[in-house]
mmCIF file of C-alpha atoms in Angstrom:
data_model
loop_
_atom_site.group_PDB
_atom_site.id
_atom_site.type_symbol
_atom_site.label_atom_id
_atom_site.label_comp_id
_atom_site.label_asym_id
_atom_site.label_seq_id
_atom_site.Cartn_x
_atom_site.Cartn_y
_atom_site.Cartn_z
ATOM 1 C CA MET A 295 0.000 0.000 0.000
ATOM 2 C CA ASP A 296 1.294 3.463 -0.894
ATOM 3 C CA SER A 297 2.365 5.761 1.935
ATOM 4 C CA THR A 298 0.140 8.735 2.732
ATOM 5 C CA PRO A 299 1.466 12.184 3.769
ATOM 6 C CA LEU A 300 0.921 11.388 7.458
ATOM 7 C CA ASP A 301 1.949 7.710 7.628
ATOM 8 C CA THR A 302 4.586 7.221 10.306
ATOM 9 C CA THR A 303 7.330 4.759 11.184
ATOM 10 C CA ILE A 304 8.382 4.642 14.851
ATOM 11 C CA VAL A 305 12.108 4.095 15.514
ATOM 12 C CA ILE A 306 13.336 2.972 18.951
ATOM 13 C CA PRO A 307 17.123 2.828 19.500
ATOM 14 C CA THR A 308 18.434 0.519 22.221
ATOM 15 C CA HIS A 309 21.860 -0.694 23.308
ATOM 16 C CA THR A 310 21.782 -2.866 26.448
ATOM 17 C CA GLU A 311 19.772 -5.714 27.921
ATOM 18 C CA ASP A 312 19.982 -3.925 31.260
ATOM 19 C CA ARG A 313 17.016 -1.877 30.038
ATOM 20 C CA TRP A 314 15.026 -4.834 28.744
ATOM 21 C CA SER A 315 11.924 -4.279 30.865
ATOM 22 C CA SER A 316 11.872 -0.607 29.874
ATOM 23 C CA LEU A 317 12.251 -1.504 26.201
ATOM 24 C CA VAL A 318 9.347 -3.952 26.409
ATOM 25 C CA ARG A 319 7.120 -1.224 27.861
ATOM 26 C CA THR A 320 8.176 1.284 25.220
ATOM 27 C CA VAL A 321 7.500 -1.154 22.388
ATOM 28 C CA ALA A 322 4.070 -1.927 23.860
ATOM 29 C CA CYS A 323 3.299 1.805 23.888
ATOM 30 C CA ALA A 324 4.412 2.165 20.271
ATOM 31 C CA LEU A 325 2.247 -0.744 19.117
ATOM 32 C CA SER A 326 -0.854 0.505 20.967
ATOM 33 C CA GLN A 327 -1.079 3.978 19.441
ATOM 34 C CA GLN A 328 -4.535 5.094 18.312
ATOM 35 C CA ALA A 329 -2.921 6.513 15.166
ATOM 36 C CA GLU A 330 -1.462 3.158 14.160
ATOM 37 C CA PRO A 331 2.139 3.380 12.917
ATOM 38 C CA ALA A 332 2.982 1.764 9.598
ATOM 39 C CA GLU A 333 5.972 0.048 11.218
ATOM 40 C CA VAL A 334 7.796 -0.081 14.541
ATOM 41 C CA VAL A 335 11.564 -0.466 14.145
ATOM 42 C CA VAL A 336 13.913 -1.332 17.018
ATOM 43 C CA VAL A 337 17.613 -0.755 16.314
ATOM 44 C CA THR A 338 20.348 -2.330 18.452
ATOM 45 C CA ASP A 339 23.752 -0.720 18.866
ATOM 46 C CA HIS A 340 26.334 -3.389 17.972
ATOM 47 C CA ASN A 341 24.865 -5.846 20.461
ATOM 48 C CA ARG A 342 24.182 -9.159 18.720
ATOM 49 C CA SER A 343 22.689 -10.936 21.735
ATOM 50 C CA LEU A 344 20.189 -8.127 22.261
ATOM 51 C CA PHE A 345 19.323 -8.165 18.554
ATOM 52 C CA GLU A 346 18.599 -11.899 18.688
ATOM 53 C CA ARG A 347 16.568 -11.614 21.890
ATOM 54 C CA ILE A 348 14.339 -8.932 20.366
ATOM 55 C CA GLN A 349 13.799 -11.140 17.333
ATOM 56 C CA ARG A 350 12.727 -14.001 19.611
ATOM 57 C CA GLU A 351 10.652 -12.170 22.190
ATOM 58 C CA LEU A 352 9.159 -9.016 20.662
ATOM 59 C CA PRO A 353 6.789 -9.915 17.834
ATOM 60 C CA GLY A 354 5.280 -7.183 15.709
ATOM 61 C CA VAL A 355 8.453 -5.117 15.312
ATOM 62 C CA THR A 356 11.236 -4.901 12.732
ATOM 63 C CA VAL A 357 14.689 -5.397 14.275
ATOM 64 C CA LEU A 358 17.806 -3.860 12.739
ATOM 65 C CA GLU A 359 21.443 -3.516 13.768
ATOM 66 C CA ASN A 360 23.195 -0.146 13.774
ATOM 67 C CA ALA A 361 24.813 0.241 10.357
ATOM 68 C CA TYR A 362 27.081 3.076 11.477
ATOM 69 C CA ALA A 363 29.610 3.853 14.186
ATOM 70 C CA LYS A 364 28.562 2.955 17.715
ATOM 71 C CA GLY A 365 26.309 5.587 19.266
ATOM 72 C CA VAL A 366 22.694 6.655 19.325
ATOM 73 C CA SER A 367 22.959 8.919 16.265
ATOM 74 C CA GLY A 368 23.860 6.000 14.002
ATOM 75 C CA ASN A 369 21.235 3.875 15.718
ATOM 76 C CA ARG A 370 18.474 6.342 14.895
ATOM 77 C CA ASN A 371 19.742 6.921 11.363
ATOM 78 C CA THR A 372 19.674 3.180 10.657
ATOM 79 C CA GLY A 373 15.983 3.029 11.513
ATOM 80 C CA ALA A 374 15.045 6.288 9.828
ATOM 81 C CA PHE A 375 16.817 5.516 6.561
ATOM 82 C CA HIS A 376 15.064 2.138 6.520
ATOM 83 C CA ALA A 377 11.635 3.821 6.753
ATOM 84 C CA LYS A 378 9.452 4.298 3.688
ATOM 85 C CA THR A 379 6.810 6.519 5.279
ATOM 86 C CA ALA A 380 6.538 10.299 4.969
ATOM 87 C CA LEU A 381 7.105 10.762 8.698
ATOM 88 C CA VAL A 382 9.520 9.109 11.132
ATOM 89 C CA ALA A 383 8.939 9.184 14.897
ATOM 90 C CA PHE A 384 11.644 8.598 17.504
ATOM 91 C CA MET A 385 11.103 7.199 20.994
ATOM 92 C CA ASP A 386 13.789 6.446 23.555
ATOM 93 C CA ASP A 387 13.805 2.912 24.961
ATOM 94 C CA ASP A 388 12.999 4.101 28.501
ATOM 95 C CA ILE A 389 9.799 6.080 27.973
ATOM 96 C CA THR A 390 6.080 5.409 28.242
ATOM 97 C CA ALA A 391 3.439 7.157 26.156
ATOM 98 C CA GLY A 392 -0.338 7.210 26.132
ATOM 99 C CA PRO A 393 -2.229 5.915 23.075
ATOM 100 C CA GLU A 394 -2.870 9.468 21.792
ATOM 101 C CA TRP A 395 0.840 10.436 21.696
ATOM 102 C CA LEU A 396 1.524 9.727 18.026
ATOM 103 C CA GLY A 397 -1.674 11.280 16.708
ATOM 104 C CA ARG A 398 -1.088 14.525 18.575
ATOM 105 C CA LEU A 399 2.476 14.848 17.309
ATOM 106 C CA VAL A 400 1.379 14.178 13.730
ATOM 107 C CA GLU A 401 -1.332 16.882 13.651
ATOM 108 C CA PRO A 402 0.964 19.886 12.985
ATOM 109 C CA PHE A 403 2.297 18.250 9.810
ATOM 110 C CA ALA A 404 -0.886 19.338 8.064
ATOM 111 C CA ASP A 405 1.129 22.538 7.581
ATOM 112 C CA PRO A 406 3.747 21.793 4.894
ATOM 113 C CA ARG A 407 6.169 24.246 6.519
ATOM 114 C CA VAL A 408 6.519 21.990 9.557
ATOM 115 C CA VAL A 409 9.632 19.797 9.359
ATOM 116 C CA GLY A 410 9.370 18.287 12.828
ATOM 117 C CA THR A 411 7.477 18.113 16.101
ATOM 118 C CA GLY A 412 8.225 17.178 19.681
ATOM 119 C CA GLY A 413 6.125 16.538 22.756
ATOM 120 C CA GLY A 414 6.084 17.267 26.458
ATOM 121 C CA ILE A 415 8.329 15.082 28.625
ATOM 122 C CA LEU A 416 7.636 14.371 32.289
ATOM 123 C CA PRO A 417 10.397 12.890 34.471
ATOM 124 C CA ASP A 418 9.404 9.474 35.825
ATOM 125 C CA TRP A 419 11.516 9.384 38.982
ATOM 126 C CA GLU A 420 12.548 5.982 40.299
ATOM 127 C CA GLY A 421 12.396 7.432 43.806
ATOM 128 C CA PRO A 422 11.270 10.779 45.225
ATOM 129 C CA ALA A 423 11.973 13.832 43.094
ATOM 130 C CA PRO A 424 15.046 15.645 44.485
ATOM 131 C CA ARG A 425 14.073 18.537 46.735
ATOM 132 C CA TRP A 426 16.815 20.703 45.244
ATOM 133 C CA MET A 427 15.930 20.139 41.574
ATOM 134 C CA PRO A 428 14.837 23.431 39.937
ATOM 135 C CA GLU A 429 12.024 23.060 37.407
ATOM 136 C CA GLU A 430 14.107 25.226 35.060
ATOM 137 C CA PHE A 431 16.716 22.423 34.933
ATOM 138 C CA LEU A 432 14.497 19.410 34.295
ATOM 139 C CA TRP A 433 16.168 19.139 30.881
ATOM 140 C CA ALA A 434 19.130 17.680 32.796
ATOM 141 C CA VAL A 435 17.082 14.511 33.394
ATOM 142 C CA GLY A 436 15.450 14.501 29.965
ATOM 143 C CA GLY A 437 12.283 16.429 30.896
ATOM 144 C CA SER A 438 10.483 19.528 29.680
ATOM 145 C CA TYR A 439 11.454 22.478 31.849
ATOM 146 C CA ALA A 440 9.803 25.590 33.266
ATOM 147 C CA GLY A 441 9.529 28.354 30.694
ATOM 148 C CA MET A 442 8.617 26.139 27.736
ATOM 149 C CA PRO A 443 5.314 26.780 25.912
ATOM 150 C CA THR A 444 2.149 25.417 27.499
ATOM 151 C CA GLU A 445 0.286 25.049 24.200
ATOM 152 C CA THR A 446 1.272 23.981 20.691
ATOM 153 C CA SER A 447 3.837 26.553 19.519
ATOM 154 C CA PRO A 448 6.825 27.036 17.225
ATOM 155 C CA ILE A 449 10.119 26.208 18.908
ATOM 156 C CA ARG A 450 13.797 26.089 17.961
ATOM 157 C CA ASN A 451 14.379 22.475 18.926
ATOM 158 C CA VAL A 452 12.790 19.442 20.539
ATOM 159 C CA TRP A 453 14.267 16.229 21.984
ATOM 160 C CA SER A 454 14.617 12.862 20.342
ATOM 161 C CA ALA A 455 12.958 10.967 23.208
ATOM 162 C CA SER A 456 9.693 12.257 21.699
ATOM 163 C CA MET A 457 10.184 13.539 18.153
ATOM 164 C CA ILE A 458 8.732 13.217 14.658
ATOM 165 C CA VAL A 459 10.549 14.370 11.515
ATOM 166 C CA ARG A 460 9.477 14.848 7.931
ATOM 167 C CA ARG A 461 11.542 12.102 6.325
ATOM 168 C CA GLU A 462 12.209 13.991 3.088
ATOM 169 C CA VAL A 463 13.906 16.826 4.993
ATOM 170 C CA PHE A 464 15.640 14.453 7.421
ATOM 171 C CA ASP A 465 17.164 12.609 4.452
ATOM 172 C CA ALA A 466 18.106 15.863 2.709
ATOM 173 C CA VAL A 467 20.245 17.044 5.644
ATOM 174 C CA GLY A 468 21.804 13.610 6.213
ATOM 175 C CA GLY A 469 20.012 12.716 9.441
ATOM 176 C CA PHE A 470 21.632 12.833 12.848
ATOM 177 C CA ARG A 471 25.314 13.733 12.788
ATOM 178 C CA VAL A 472 27.150 10.448 13.311
ATOM 179 C CA GLY A 473 30.053 10.916 15.720
ATOM 180 C CA PHE A 474 28.229 13.710 17.527
ATOM 181 C CA GLY A 475 25.874 12.417 20.162
ATOM 182 C CA LYS A 476 25.437 10.358 23.288
ATOM 183 C CA LEU A 477 27.855 7.495 23.859
ATOM 184 C CA GLY A 478 28.900 6.353 27.315
ATOM 185 C CA ASP A 479 29.663 9.383 29.486
ATOM 186 C CA ARG A 480 29.841 11.701 26.488
ATOM 187 C CA ASN A 481 26.730 13.823 26.096
ATOM 188 C CA ARG A 482 26.389 16.017 23.039
ATOM 189 C CA PRO A 483 23.096 17.622 21.903
ATOM 190 C CA GLU A 484 22.705 15.688 18.661
ATOM 191 C CA ASP A 485 18.937 16.280 18.614
ATOM 192 C CA THR A 486 19.292 20.071 18.920
ATOM 193 C CA GLU A 487 21.949 20.058 16.206
ATOM 194 C CA LEU A 488 19.635 18.092 13.901
ATOM 195 C CA CYS A 489 16.774 20.521 14.560
ATOM 196 C CA LEU A 490 18.954 23.479 13.562
ATOM 197 C CA ARG A 491 19.974 21.880 10.264
ATOM 198 C CA MET A 492 16.442 20.788 9.415
ATOM 199 C CA SER A 493 14.919 24.188 10.137
ATOM 200 C CA ALA A 494 17.640 25.836 8.042
ATOM 201 C CA HIS A 495 16.589 23.651 5.100
ATOM 202 C CA ASP A 496 14.179 25.873 3.108
ATOM 203 C CA GLY A 497 13.157 27.733 6.261
ATOM 204 C CA GLY A 498 11.336 24.852 7.922
ATOM 205 C CA GLN A 499 9.578 25.099 11.286
ATOM 206 C CA TRP A 500 9.596 22.916 14.415
ATOM 207 C CA MET A 501 6.496 22.683 16.598
ATOM 208 C CA TYR A 502 6.293 21.799 20.278
ATOM 209 C CA VAL A 503 3.140 19.901 21.282
ATOM 210 C CA PRO A 504 3.047 19.790 25.114
ATOM 211 C CA SER A 505 -0.158 17.719 25.149
ATOM 212 C CA ALA A 506 1.690 14.846 23.406
ATOM 213 C CA THR A 507 3.157 13.774 26.726
ATOM 214 C CA ILE A 508 5.546 10.964 27.524
ATOM 215 C CA ARG A 509 7.101 9.889 30.810
ATOM 216 C CA HIS A 510 10.883 9.498 30.735
ATOM 217 C CA GLU A 511 12.455 7.184 33.305
ATOM 218 C CA VAL A 512 14.967 8.761 35.692
ATOM 219 C CA PRO A 513 16.987 6.091 37.549
ATOM 220 C CA ALA A 514 17.948 6.772 41.152
ATOM 221 C CA ASN A 515 21.601 7.262 40.194
ATOM 222 C CA ARG A 516 20.571 10.208 38.007
ATOM 223 C CA SER A 517 18.717 11.900 40.852
ATOM 224 C CA THR A 518 21.834 12.830 42.805
ATOM 225 C CA PHE A 519 23.384 16.277 43.042
ATOM 226 C CA PRO A 520 26.838 15.153 41.793
ATOM 227 C CA TRP A 521 25.235 13.593 38.707
ATOM 228 C CA PHE A 522 23.278 16.822 38.087
ATOM 229 C CA VAL A 523 26.439 18.930 38.231
ATOM 230 C CA LYS A 524 28.257 16.524 35.913
ATOM 231 C CA ARG A 525 25.347 16.596 33.462
ATOM 232 C CA CYS A 526 25.272 20.415 33.402
ATOM 233 C CA TYR A 527 29.029 20.491 32.837
ATOM 234 C CA ALA A 528 28.650 18.073 29.900
ATOM 235 C CA GLU A 529 25.865 20.220 28.454
ATOM 236 C CA GLY A 530 28.098 23.281 28.548
ATOM 237 C CA ARG A 531 30.804 21.442 26.654
ATOM 238 C CA GLY A 532 28.338 19.939 24.205
ATOM 239 C CA LYS A 533 26.713 23.247 23.301
ATOM 240 C CA VAL A 534 30.082 24.834 22.558
ATOM 241 C CA GLN A 535 30.949 21.825 20.388
ATOM 242 C CA MET A 536 27.618 22.223 18.592
ATOM 243 C CA ALA A 537 28.290 25.902 17.920
ATOM 244 C CA GLY A 538 31.673 24.945 16.471
ATOM 245 C CA LEU A 539 29.936 22.841 13.819
ATOM 246 C CA ASP A 540 28.026 25.832 12.441
ATOM 247 C CA ASP A 541 29.952 27.423 9.596
ATOM 248 C CA GLY A 542 27.116 29.704 8.567
ATOM 249 C CA GLY A 543 27.667 32.400 11.151
ATOM 250 C CA SER A 544 24.157 32.056 12.562
ATOM 251 C CA ASP A 545 23.353 32.683 16.216
ATOM 252 C CA THR A 546 23.439 28.990 17.127
ATOM 253 C CA LEU A 547 23.386 29.594 20.878
ATOM 254 C CA GLY A 548 20.880 32.453 20.920
ATOM 255 C CA ALA A 549 18.243 30.347 22.685
ATOM 256 C CA GLU A 550 20.773 29.293 25.319
ATOM 257 C CA ARG A 551 21.666 32.923 26.048
ATOM 258 C CA SER A 552 17.996 33.837 26.455
ATOM 259 C CA TYR A 553 17.529 30.885 28.785
ATOM 260 C CA LEU A 554 20.538 31.878 30.883
ATOM 261 C CA TRP A 555 19.225 35.423 31.239
ATOM 262 C CA SER A 556 15.986 34.018 32.692
ATOM 263 C CA LEU A 557 17.732 32.065 35.445
ATOM 264 C CA PRO A 558 18.685 34.904 37.843
ATOM 265 C CA LYS A 559 15.009 35.818 38.065
ATOM 266 C CA ALA A 560 14.141 32.171 38.778
ATOM 267 C CA ALA A 561 16.799 31.988 41.508
ATOM 268 C CA LEU A 562 15.530 35.192 43.120
ATOM 269 C CA ARG A 563 11.962 33.920 42.926
ATOM 270 C CA ASN A 564 12.938 30.781 44.830
ATOM 271 C CA LEU A 565 14.892 32.782 47.386
ATOM 272 C CA GLY A 566 11.931 35.089 47.883
ATOM 273 C CA ALA A 567 9.603 32.141 48.365
ATOM 274 C CA GLY A 568 11.942 30.713 50.961
ATOM 275 C CA LEU A 569 12.246 34.000 52.826
ATOM 276 C CA THR A 570 8.469 34.400 52.982
ATOM 277 C CA GLY A 571 8.031 31.015 54.612
ATOM 278 C CA LYS A 572 6.879 29.004 51.595
ATOM 279 C CA GLY A 573 9.282 26.175 52.286
ATOM 280 C CA ALA A 574 12.989 25.615 52.777
ATOM 281 C CA ASP A 575 13.103 23.598 49.537
ATOM 282 C CA ASN A 576 13.016 26.921 47.692
ATOM 283 C CA PHE A 577 16.476 27.742 49.066
ATOM 284 C CA LEU A 578 17.717 24.390 47.813
ATOM 285 C CA ARG A 579 16.279 25.011 44.340
ATOM 286 C CA ALA A 580 17.900 28.437 44.216
ATOM 287 C CA GLY A 581 21.194 26.752 45.040
ATOM 288 C CA GLY A 582 20.536 24.185 42.325
ATOM 289 C CA ILE A 583 20.146 26.970 39.754
ATOM 290 C CA VAL A 584 23.443 28.564 40.801
ATOM 291 C CA ALA A 585 25.251 25.212 40.714
ATOM 292 C CA GLY A 586 23.785 24.271 37.332
ATOM 293 C CA VAL A 587 24.756 27.580 35.738
ATOM 294 C CA ALA A 588 28.257 27.409 37.209
ATOM 295 C CA ALA A 589 28.808 23.829 35.997
ATOM 296 C CA ALA A 590 27.516 24.537 32.493
ATOM 297 C CA GLY A 591 29.568 27.723 32.293
ATOM 298 C CA TRP A 592 32.720 25.913 33.379
ATOM 299 C CA GLY A 593 32.068 23.197 30.809
ATOM 300 C CA GLY A 594 31.726 25.861 28.137
ATOM 301 C CA VAL A 595 35.020 27.462 29.139
ATOM 302 C CA VAL A 596 36.846 24.117 29.163
ATOM 303 C CA GLU A 597 35.535 23.214 25.713
ATOM 304 C CA THR A 598 36.330 26.649 24.285
ATOM 305 C CA VAL A 599 39.933 26.375 25.457
ATOM 306 C CA ALA A 600 40.189 22.794 24.186
ATOM 307 C CA ALA A 601 38.817 23.779 20.779
ATOM 308 C CA LYS A 602 41.371 26.555 20.404
ATOM 309 C CA ARG A 603 44.200 24.135 21.171
ATOM 310 C CA ALA A 604 42.980 21.402 18.820
ATOM 311 C CA PRO A 605 44.021 21.337 15.153
ATOM 312 C CA LYS A 606 41.283 22.638 12.902
ATOM 313 C CA THR A 607 41.139 19.323 11.095
ATOM 314 C CA GLN A 608 39.960 17.668 14.287
ATOM 315 C CA LYS A 609 37.043 20.087 14.727
ATOM 316 C CA THR A 610 35.193 18.910 11.647
ATOM 317 C CA LEU A 611 32.692 16.076 12.068
ATOM 318 C CA GLU A 612 31.162 14.629 8.949
ATOM 319 C CA THR A 613 27.433 14.030 8.669
ATOM 320 C CA ALA A 614 27.184 10.386 7.636
ATOM 321 C CA ARG A 615 24.427 8.108 6.528
#
């Protein structure tokens, strides 16, 4: 049957059997969408035993092996380049979504200017939510953060845990940048970088759909303050690396600067709430904002210095299919 303009393939990258139970739940969510996907594709990251287990135990999905260098960017590209539908959706292997998720994310594509959409992400804490965690920093655990739109709106970038792309544009820009992304302890914003290239292609537009909500698992070891500081530091380095890939002279980090300017007001708001007796946790959240900004800023400085010392030939990362 021929593909229609809104037919969608769902791609789920995965890399370890340690997350098997989470993967099973995510696949079940993908297969139970009210807007039925044309195909659900699970891509393993150079893990043959996991590939074979999925083949045995998860009927109803297509299983592929990462055709590119190890890392989530190649994993996603393998699934997306396999797809034949007009739209390709990405889910992480540790999320849950209601049955309306896909349909809500597809709706904005009725506008041909839309090249991609993303949905709201709620942290699904393994234990209690940290008292010190500022809502403005929920991105550090893969969640939507305070200050984002509360209704469907244009946005610069979304996140690949809950994302749909127009396949024609995704293919035209070469997909996710292989060699630039999440692998082990390295954390680079490969989804933001993709959004920038896709929106630059013929002036396309991204849309944020907060009602298309998923829950993103946050293990207990990612709920600690040291992990938070490390994650903010990595984000600072990653954003500077991302800016270094832009040869067009555009204001790649303009959204980050606007976000940073909003944080002093958020810190003061929490301090004020604490001083007026609205709870000592507000002091902790104010401290979390200060720590997060300091860690990200230090990461940015470290990466800037490292980039200046590195040979120019090492700064170029090819976009590969």
